[in-house]
C-alpha positions as protocol buffer text, in pm:
chain_id: "A"
residue {
  index: 1
  type: MET
  ca { x: -4357 y: 16047 z: 6637 }
}
residue {
  index: 2
  type: ASN
  ca { x: -4477 y: 15804 z: 6899 }
}
residue {
  index: 3
  type: ILE
  ca { x: -4649 y: 15495 z: 6766 }
}
residue {
  index: 4
  type: LEU
  ca { x: -4821 y: 15199 z: 6926 }
}
residue {
  index: 5
  type: LEU
  ca { x: -4802 y: 14901 z: 6692 }
}
residue {
  index: 6
  type: THR
  ca { x: -5000 y: 14584 z: 6757 }
}
residue {
  index: 7
  type: TYR
  ca { x: -5022 y: 14268 z: 6552 }
}
residue {
  index: 8
  type: ASP
  ca { x: -5218 y: 13947 z: 6537 }
}
residue {
  index: 9
  type: VAL
  ca { x: -5062 y: 13676 z: 6323 }
}
residue {
  index: 10
  type: ASN
  ca { x: -5260 y: 13359 z: 6263 }
}
residue {
  index: 11
  type: THR
  ca { x: -5043 y: 13068 z: 6377 }
}
residue {
  index: 12
  type: SER
  ca { x: -5289 y: 12785 z: 6314 }
}
residue {
  index: 13
  type: ALA
  ca { x: -5075 y: 12673 z: 6018 }
}
residue {
  index: 14
  type: SER
  ca { x: -4699 y: 12613 z: 6033 }
}
residue {
  index: 15
  type: ASP
  ca { x: -4617 y: 12913 z: 5812 }
}
residue {
  index: 16
  type: GLY
  ca { x: -4793 y: 13139 z: 6063 }
}
residue {
  index: 17
  type: ALA
  ca { x: -4529 y: 13083 z: 6331 }
}
residue {
  index: 18
  type: LYS
  ca { x: -4259 y: 13184 z: 6083 }
}
residue {
  index: 19
  type: ARG
  ca { x: -4451 y: 13502 z: 5992 }
}
residue {
  index: 20
  type: LEU
  ca { x: -4500 y: 13580 z: 6361 }
}
residue {
  index: 21
  type: ARG
  ca { x: -4124 y: 13562 z: 6429 }
}
residue {
  index: 22
  type: LYS
  ca { x: -4047 y: 13778 z: 6124 }
}
residue {
  index: 23
  type: VAL
  ca { x: -4298 y: 14045 z: 6227 }
}
residue {
  index: 24
  type: ALA
  ca { x: -4155 y: 14056 z: 6580 }
}
residue {
  index: 25
  type: LYS
  ca { x: -3796 y: 14083 z: 6449 }
}
residue {
  index: 26
  type: GLN
  ca { x: -3889 y: 14376 z: 6225 }
}
residue {
  index: 27
  type: CYS
  ca { x: -4066 y: 14556 z: 6509 }
}
residue {
  index: 28
  type: GLU
  ca { x: -3771 y: 14502 z: 6744 }
}
residue {
  index: 29
  type: LYS
  ca { x: -3555 y: 14703 z: 6503 }
}
residue {
  index: 30
  type: TYR
  ca { x: -3773 y: 15011 z: 6556 }
}
residue {
  index: 31
  type: GLY
  ca { x: -3900 y: 15002 z: 6910 }
}
residue {
  index: 32
  type: LEU
  ca { x: -3955 y: 14828 z: 7237 }
}
residue {
  index: 33
  type: ARG
  ca { x: -4181 y: 14531 z: 7299 }
}
residue {
  index: 34
  type: VAL
  ca { x: -4415 y: 14617 z: 7587 }
}
residue {
  index: 35
  type: GLN
  ca { x: -4640 y: 14311 z: 7556 }
}
residue {
  index: 36
  type: ASP
  ca { x: -4629 y: 13995 z: 7345 }
}
residue {
  index: 37
  type: SER
  ca { x: -4764 y: 14154 z: 7028 }
}
residue {
  index: 38
  type: VAL
  ca { x: -4740 y: 14522 z: 7119 }
}
residue {
  index: 39
  type: PHE
  ca { x: -4454 y: 14762 z: 7048 }
}
residue {
  index: 40
  type: GLU
  ca { x: -4399 y: 15126 z: 7137 }
}
residue {
  index: 41
  type: LEU
  ca { x: -4204 y: 15305 z: 6865 }
}
residue {
  index: 42
  type: ASP
  ca { x: -4045 y: 15647 z: 6840 }
}
residue {
  index: 43
  type: VAL
  ca { x: -3987 y: 15687 z: 6466 }
}
residue {
  index: 44
  type: ASP
  ca { x: -3999 y: 15948 z: 6195 }
}
residue {
  index: 45
  type: MET
  ca { x: -4223 y: 15921 z: 5891 }
}
residue {
  index: 46
  type: ALA
  ca { x: -3950 y: 15766 z: 5672 }
}
residue {
  index: 47
  type: GLN
  ca { x: -3878 y: 15495 z: 5931 }
}
residue {
  index: 48
  type: LEU
  ca { x: -4248 y: 15421 z: 5971 }
}
residue {
  index: 49
  type: THR
  ca { x: -4285 y: 15390 z: 5595 }
}
residue {
  index: 50
  type: VAL
  ca { x: -3994 y: 15146 z: 5572 }
}
residue {
  index: 51
  type: LEU
  ca { x: -4131 y: 14938 z: 5861 }
}
residue {
  index: 52
  type: THR
  ca { x: -4481 y: 14935 z: 5716 }
}
residue {
  index: 53
  type: ASN
  ca { x: -4351 y: 14822 z: 5376 }
}
residue {
  index: 54
  type: GLU
  ca { x: -4147 y: 14543 z: 5535 }
}
residue {
  index: 55
  type: LEU
  ca { x: -4442 y: 14422 z: 5743 }
}
residue {
  index: 56
  type: GLU
  ca { x: -4669 y: 14420 z: 5437 }
}
residue {
  index: 57
  type: LYS
  ca { x: -4424 y: 14182 z: 5268 }
}
residue {
  index: 58
  type: ILE
  ca { x: -4427 y: 13945 z: 5566 }
}
residue {
  index: 59
  type: ILE
  ca { x: -4791 y: 13907 z: 5664 }
}
residue {
  index: 60
  type: ASP
  ca { x: -5074 y: 13724 z: 5496 }
}
residue {
  index: 61
  type: GLU
  ca { x: -5333 y: 14001 z: 5463 }
}
residue {
  index: 62
  type: LYS
  ca { x: -5616 y: 13745 z: 5458 }
}
residue {
  index: 63
  type: LYS
  ca { x: -5511 y: 13591 z: 5792 }
}
residue {
  index: 64
  type: ASP
  ca { x: -5307 y: 13850 z: 5983 }
}
residue {
  index: 65
  type: SER
  ca { x: -5360 y: 14201 z: 6114 }
}
residue {
  index: 66
  type: ILE
  ca { x: -5134 y: 14492 z: 6207 }
}
residue {
  index: 67
  type: ARG
  ca { x: -5271 y: 14806 z: 6371 }
}
residue {
  index: 68
  type: ILE
  ca { x: -5071 y: 15127 z: 6405 }
}
residue {
  index: 69
  type: TYR
  ca { x: -5184 y: 15398 z: 6647 }
}
residue {
  index: 70
  type: HIS
  ca { x: -5030 y: 15745 z: 6635 }
}
residue {
  index: 71
  type: LEU
  ca { x: -4995 y: 15866 z: 6995 }
}
residue {
  index: 72
  type: GLY
  ca { x: -4869 y: 16216 z: 6937 }
}
residue {
  index: 73
  type: LYS
  ca { x: -4566 y: 16386 z: 7087 }
}
residue {
  index: 74
  type: ASN
  ca { x: -4621 y: 16338 z: 7460 }
}
residue {
  index: 75
  type: LEU
  ca { x: -4606 y: 15962 z: 7495 }
}
residue {
  index: 76
  type: LYS
  ca { x: -4589 y: 15951 z: 7874 }
}
residue {
  index: 77
  type: GLU
  ca { x: -4905 y: 16161 z: 7903 }
}
residue {
  index: 78
  type: HIS
  ca { x: -5101 y: 15902 z: 7705 }
}
residue {
  index: 79
  type: ILE
  ca { x: -4996 y: 15586 z: 7889 }
}
residue {
  index: 80
  type: THR
  ca { x: -5116 y: 15442 z: 8217 }
}
residue {
  index: 81
  type: VAL
  ca { x: -4937 y: 15127 z: 8324 }
}
residue {
  index: 82
  type: ILE
  ca { x: -5078 y: 14889 z: 8583 }
}
residue {
  index: 83
  type: GLY
  ca { x: -4858 y: 14602 z: 8690 }
}
residue {
  index: 84
  type: ARG
  ca { x: -4500 y: 14554 z: 8577 }
}
residue {
  index: 85
  type: LYS
  ca { x: -4281 y: 14860 z: 8552 }
}
residue {
  index: 86
  type: GLN
  ca { x: -4321 y: 15063 z: 8237 }
}
residue {
  index: 87
  type: LEU
  ca { x: -4051 y: 14948 z: 7993 }
}
residue {
  index: 88
  type: ILE
  ca { x: -3991 y: 15278 z: 7814 }
}
residue {
  index: 89
  type: GLU
  ca { x: -3820 y: 15530 z: 8038 }
}
residue {
  index: 90
  type: ASN
  ca { x: -3773 y: 15809 z: 7781 }
}
residue {
  index: 91
  type: THR
  ca { x: -3893 y: 15919 z: 7442 }
}
residue {
  index: 92
  type: GLU
  ca { x: -3554 y: 15921 z: 7271 }
}
residue {
  index: 93
  type: ALA
  ca { x: -3532 y: 15747 z: 6934 }
}
residue {
  index: 94
  type: PHE
  ca { x: -3471 y: 15374 z: 6951 }
}
residue {
  index: 95
  type: ILE
  ca { x: -3297 y: 15354 z: 6614 }
}
residue {
  index: 96
  type: LEU
  ca { x: -2918 y: 15347 z: 6639 }
}
């Protein structure tokens, strides 16, 4: 399934920067960064569950936010890119 994952990690305190790096590293395992805090993922339900569980362990739910949007099967039909070249060229799984 195609997922758009966005996050906002509060970095006003020193521990926030550490959480921000950890969130990004987890997301990089499952998809492609298309903007600073935005990832496009092509994952199955089990992979999404594992990622979600890992992210829940990292963030501070009182300060941070993660939003997951399910885009459906036809990712390219749902995306309009203006500016830099679109980073995802296919919808093959990113997990090796």
